[in-house]
Amino acid sequence: MREAFRNELESIADGLVEMAEKATAAMEGSVQALLENNLELAQQVIAADDSIDGMQASLDRRSAEVLALQAPVAADLRAVIAALKMSVAIERMGDLARHIGSLVRIRHPEPALPEQFRDVFTHMGTTAVRIGNALVQLLSEPGTAAVPMIAAIDEELDTLHLRVFTIIGELSNGEISPSQIADVTLISRYFERFGDQAVNVAHRVEYLLTGSFEPTLSTLHDSEPARREAEIADIRAEQNEN
């Protein structure tokens, strides 16, 4: 029975790695679609999100079955609970990539990205993919040394997110339209939240390895005001998609 239990935990862990790989691939595709105004690629990213959603549902169901049937305790219980929370965060990463692809689709044939923002979003896209790859590596080979690195990459995204607002403030009146300002603000937010979710997963891994979870500045992104802001952005994105 214990061997079967261990096998199930390993299968759940492998599923989290695969989810993170798919979410990172989705972000990479969304970045390319955004920079190239590639409608076909944006459509592929949007369609692929169903696979990530399905994986989360499957992992959560299996985790719930482990809790119900195996009654794990101590470290094993922590592992199952952490897996449930990590699957939610990784699924959100996939959603954020999809939101970027959706904006590309909505604005096509016009580009969703004004030329004035190409450099900063090129950098943001590269950084988002980098944090996704770092998360995949951490989930594949868990170790506490990678957690500060992921947090540092997230800080880069936060800095670039603020840079977007600086560029908006530097533009002359009428240089870009109000809808374009709304678009770049949302896209920047999606990149920034992608990094936040990666940090949240990284700290769950740290919790599994150390048995302690100390909230730090980089883990406070899910505070109530921040969560409300993220939910509003997501609602707007869903309304645009529909």
PDB file of N, CA, C and O in Angstrom, residues 109-144:
ATOM      1  N   PRO A 109      -6.535  42.608 -37.358  1.00  0.00           N
ATOM      2  CA  PRO A 109      -5.184  42.637 -37.943  1.00  0.00           C
ATOM      3  C   PRO A 109      -4.278  43.754 -37.420  1.00  0.00           C
ATOM      4  O   PRO A 109      -3.105  43.795 -37.759  1.00  0.00           O
ATOM      5  N   GLU A 110      -4.837  44.661 -36.599  1.00  0.00           N
ATOM      6  CA  GLU A 110      -3.977  45.671 -35.989  1.00  0.00           C
ATOM      7  C   GLU A 110      -3.129  45.018 -34.895  1.00  0.00           C
ATOM      8  O   GLU A 110      -3.584  44.087 -34.224  1.00  0.00           O
ATOM      9  N   PRO A 111      -1.915  45.478 -34.686  1.00  0.00           N
ATOM     10  CA  PRO A 111      -1.085  44.903 -33.624  1.00  0.00           C
ATOM     11  C   PRO A 111      -1.598  45.302 -32.248  1.00  0.00           C
ATOM     12  O   PRO A 111      -2.065  46.433 -32.056  1.00  0.00           O
ATOM     13  N   ALA A 112      -1.527  44.389 -31.305  1.00  0.00           N
ATOM     14  CA  ALA A 112      -1.907  44.707 -29.923  1.00  0.00           C
ATOM     15  C   ALA A 112      -0.819  45.504 -29.226  1.00  0.00           C
ATOM     16  O   ALA A 112      -1.073  46.122 -28.183  1.00  0.00           O
ATOM     17  N   LEU A 113       0.375  45.509 -29.795  1.00  0.00           N
ATOM     18  CA  LEU A 113       1.523  46.142 -29.143  1.00  0.00           C
ATOM     19  C   LEU A 113       1.968  47.377 -29.919  1.00  0.00           C
ATOM     20  O   LEU A 113       2.496  47.255 -31.035  1.00  0.00           O
ATOM     21  N   PRO A 114       1.791  48.579 -29.373  1.00  0.00           N
ATOM     22  CA  PRO A 114       2.319  49.781 -30.022  1.00  0.00           C
ATOM     23  C   PRO A 114       3.844  49.721 -30.106  1.00  0.00           C
ATOM     24  O   PRO A 114       4.514  49.179 -29.223  1.00  0.00           O
ATOM     25  N   GLU A 115       4.379  50.296 -31.153  1.00  0.00           N
ATOM     26  CA  GLU A 115       5.819  50.204 -31.402  1.00  0.00           C
ATOM     27  C   GLU A 115       6.636  50.792 -30.255  1.00  0.00           C
ATOM     28  O   GLU A 115       7.740  50.328 -29.966  1.00  0.00           O
ATOM     29  N   GLN A 116       6.095  51.799 -29.578  1.00  0.00           N
ATOM     30  CA  GLN A 116       6.836  52.449 -28.484  1.00  0.00           C
ATOM     31  C   GLN A 116       7.131  51.481 -27.334  1.00  0.00           C
ATOM     32  O   GLN A 116       8.011  51.753 -26.509  1.00  0.00           O
ATOM     33  N   PHE A 117       6.394  50.370 -27.265  1.00  0.00           N
ATOM     34  CA  PHE A 117       6.544  49.436 -26.151  1.00  0.00           C
ATOM     35  C   PHE A 117       7.247  48.133 -26.555  1.00  0.00           C
ATOM     36  O   PHE A 117       7.346  47.217 -25.747  1.00  0.00           O
ATOM     37  N   ARG A 118       7.718  48.065 -27.786  1.00  0.00           N
ATOM     38  CA  ARG A 118       8.292  46.803 -28.265  1.00  0.00           C
ATOM     39  C   ARG A 118       9.486  46.363 -27.432  1.00  0.00           C
ATOM     40  O   ARG A 118       9.588  45.199 -27.052  1.00  0.00           O
ATOM     41  N   ASP A 119      10.383  47.274 -27.151  1.00  0.00           N
ATOM     42  CA  ASP A 119      11.603  46.883 -26.424  1.00  0.00           C
ATOM     43  C   ASP A 119      11.285  46.368 -25.025  1.00  0.00           C
ATOM     44  O   ASP A 119      11.800  45.329 -24.601  1.00  0.00           O
ATOM     45  N   VAL A 120      10.432  47.097 -24.286  1.00  0.00           N
ATOM     46  CA  VAL A 120      10.159  46.684 -22.915  1.00  0.00           C
ATOM     47  C   VAL A 120       9.399  45.365 -22.885  1.00  0.00           C
ATOM     48  O   VAL A 120       9.654  44.495 -22.039  1.00  0.00           O
ATOM     49  N   PHE A 121       8.486  45.147 -23.827  1.00  0.00           N
ATOM     50  CA  PHE A 121       7.742  43.895 -23.818  1.00  0.00           C
ATOM     51  C   PHE A 121       8.566  42.734 -24.362  1.00  0.00           C
ATOM     52  O   PHE A 121       8.331  41.580 -23.991  1.00  0.00           O
ATOM     53  N   THR A 122       9.510  43.023 -25.228  1.00  0.00           N
ATOM     54  CA  THR A 122      10.446  41.972 -25.642  1.00  0.00           C
ATOM     55  C   THR A 122      11.221  41.474 -24.433  1.00  0.00           C
ATOM     56  O   THR A 122      11.397  40.265 -24.231  1.00  0.00           O
ATOM     57  N   HIS A 123      11.672  42.419 -23.612  1.00  0.00           N
ATOM     58  CA  HIS A 123      12.409  42.077 -22.392  1.00  0.00           C
ATOM     59  C   HIS A 123      11.502  41.343 -21.405  1.00  0.00           C
ATOM     60  O   HIS A 123      11.896  40.342 -20.796  1.00  0.00           O
ATOM     61  N   MET A 124      10.272  41.824 -21.245  1.00  0.00           N
ATOM     62  CA  MET A 124       9.337  41.165 -20.330  1.00  0.00           C
ATOM     63  C   MET A 124       9.038  39.738 -20.779  1.00  0.00           C
ATOM     64  O   MET A 124       8.971  38.814 -19.962  1.00  0.00           O
ATOM     65  N   GLY A 125       8.851  39.566 -22.081  1.00  0.00           N
ATOM     66  CA  GLY A 125       8.563  38.228 -22.598  1.00  0.00           C
ATOM     67  C   GLY A 125       9.705  37.266 -22.352  1.00  0.00           C
ATOM     68  O   GLY A 125       9.493  36.125 -21.910  1.00  0.00           O
ATOM     69  N   THR A 126      10.921  37.717 -22.627  1.00  0.00           N
ATOM     70  CA  THR A 126      12.094  36.881 -22.386  1.00  0.00           C
ATOM     71  C   THR A 126      12.213  36.514 -20.909  1.00  0.00           C
ATOM     72  O   THR A 126      12.514  35.372 -20.552  1.00  0.00           O
ATOM     73  N   THR A 127      11.946  37.481 -20.052  1.00  0.00           N
ATOM     74  CA  THR A 127      12.053  37.259 -18.613  1.00  0.00           C
ATOM     75  C   THR A 127      10.963  36.320 -18.114  1.00  0.00           C
ATOM     76  O   THR A 127      11.211  35.458 -17.250  1.00  0.00           O
ATOM     77  N   ALA A 128       9.751  36.451 -18.638  1.00  0.00           N
ATOM     78  CA  ALA A 128       8.658  35.560 -18.241  1.00  0.00           C
ATOM     79  C   ALA A 128       8.952  34.118 -18.632  1.00  0.00           C
ATOM     80  O   ALA A 128       8.721  33.188 -17.841  1.00  0.00           O
ATOM     81  N   VAL A 129       9.459  33.922 -19.826  1.00  0.00           N
ATOM     82  CA  VAL A 129       9.813  32.567 -20.251  1.00  0.00           C
ATOM     83  C   VAL A 129      10.949  32.024 -19.384  1.00  0.00           C
ATOM     84  O   VAL A 129      10.963  30.843 -19.014  1.00  0.00           O
ATOM     85  N   ARG A 130      11.874  32.898 -19.021  1.00  0.00           N
ATOM     86  CA  ARG A 130      13.001  32.472 -18.177  1.00  0.00           C
ATOM     87  C   ARG A 130      12.517  32.013 -16.806  1.00  0.00           C
ATOM     88  O   ARG A 130      12.992  30.993 -16.275  1.00  0.00           O
ATOM     89  N   ILE A 131      11.557  32.735 -16.219  1.00  0.00           N
ATOM     90  CA  ILE A 131      11.078  32.313 -14.901  1.00  0.00           C
ATOM     91  C   ILE A 131      10.271  31.018 -15.026  1.00  0.00           C
ATOM     92  O   ILE A 131      10.301  30.174 -14.129  1.00  0.00           O
ATOM     93  N   GLY A 132       9.561  30.850 -16.133  1.00  0.00           N
ATOM     94  CA  GLY A 132       8.849  29.593 -16.348  1.00  0.00           C
ATOM     95  C   GLY A 132       9.794  28.413 -16.454  1.00  0.00           C
ATOM     96  O   GLY A 132       9.563  27.361 -15.846  1.00  0.00           O
ATOM     97  N   ASN A 133      10.871  28.583 -17.199  1.00  0.00           N
ATOM     98  CA  ASN A 133      11.859  27.510 -17.329  1.00  0.00           C
ATOM     99  C   ASN A 133      12.543  27.212 -16.002  1.00  0.00           C
ATOM    100  O   ASN A 133      12.824  26.051 -15.674  1.00  0.00           O
ATOM    101  N   ALA A 134      12.801  28.269 -15.223  1.00  0.00           N
ATOM    102  CA  ALA A 134      13.410  28.067 -13.902  1.00  0.00           C
ATOM    103  C   ALA A 134      12.472  27.287 -12.993  1.00  0.00           C
ATOM    104  O   ALA A 134      12.911  26.439 -12.200  1.00  0.00           O
ATOM    105  N   LEU A 135      11.184  27.539 -13.107  1.00  0.00           N
ATOM    106  CA  LEU A 135      10.209  26.811 -12.294  1.00  0.00           C
ATOM    107  C   LEU A 135      10.144  25.346 -12.701  1.00  0.00           C
ATOM    108  O   LEU A 135      10.077  24.459 -11.841  1.00  0.00           O
ATOM    109  N   VAL A 136      10.167  25.090 -13.997  1.00  0.00           N
ATOM    110  CA  VAL A 136      10.183  23.702 -14.469  1.00  0.00           C
ATOM    111  C   VAL A 136      11.394  22.971 -13.900  1.00  0.00           C
ATOM    112  O   VAL A 136      11.290  21.833 -13.422  1.00  0.00           O
ATOM    113  N   GLN A 137      12.543  23.626 -13.932  1.00  0.00           N
ATOM    114  CA  GLN A 137      13.760  23.015 -13.403  1.00  0.00           C
ATOM    115  C   GLN A 137      13.641  22.742 -11.911  1.00  0.00           C
ATOM    116  O   GLN A 137      14.053  21.680 -11.415  1.00  0.00           O
ATOM    117  N   LEU A 138      13.055  23.679 -11.182  1.00  0.00           N
ATOM    118  CA  LEU A 138      12.890  23.505  -9.736  1.00  0.00           C
ATOM    119  C   LEU A 138      11.962  22.335  -9.433  1.00  0.00           C
ATOM    120  O   LEU A 138      12.247  21.538  -8.531  1.00  0.00           O
ATOM    121  N   LEU A 139      10.858  22.236 -10.154  1.00  0.00           N
ATOM    122  CA  LEU A 139       9.923  21.137  -9.916  1.00  0.00           C
ATOM    123  C   LEU A 139      10.522  19.790 -10.325  1.00  0.00           C
ATOM    124  O   LEU A 139      10.205  18.759  -9.724  1.00  0.00           O
ATOM    125  N   SER A 140      11.382  19.815 -11.330  1.00  0.00           N
ATOM    126  CA  SER A 140      12.023  18.573 -11.780  1.00  0.00           C
ATOM    127  C   SER A 140      13.092  18.109 -10.805  1.00  0.00           C
ATOM    128  O   SER A 140      13.243  16.907 -10.557  1.00  0.00           O
ATOM    129  N   GLU A 141      13.844  19.074 -10.263  1.00  0.00           N
ATOM    130  CA  GLU A 141      14.940  18.771  -9.333  1.00  0.00           C
ATOM    131  C   GLU A 141      14.822  19.717  -8.137  1.00  0.00           C
ATOM    132  O   GLU A 141      15.536  20.721  -8.068  1.00  0.00           O
ATOM    133  N   PRO A 142      13.924  19.438  -7.202  1.00  0.00           N
ATOM    134  CA  PRO A 142      13.666  20.359  -6.088  1.00  0.00           C
ATOM    135  C   PRO A 142      14.925  20.665  -5.266  1.00  0.00           C
ATOM    136  O   PRO A 142      15.718  19.772  -4.968  1.00  0.00           O
ATOM    137  N   GLY A 143      15.081  21.943  -4.938  1.00  0.00           N
ATOM    138  CA  GLY A 143      16.196  22.383  -4.102  1.00  0.00           C
ATOM    139  C   GLY A 143      15.981  23.827  -3.710  1.00  0.00           C
ATOM    140  O   GLY A 143      15.493  24.631  -4.511  1.00  0.00           O
ATOM    141  N   THR A 144      16.343  24.170  -2.501  1.00  0.00           N
ATOM    142  CA  THR A 144      16.059  25.526  -2.003  1.00  0.00           C
ATOM    143  C   THR A 144      16.898  26.602  -2.690  1.00  0.00           C
ATOM    144  O   THR A 144      16.511  27.768  -2.684  1.00  0.00           O
TER     145      THR A 144
END
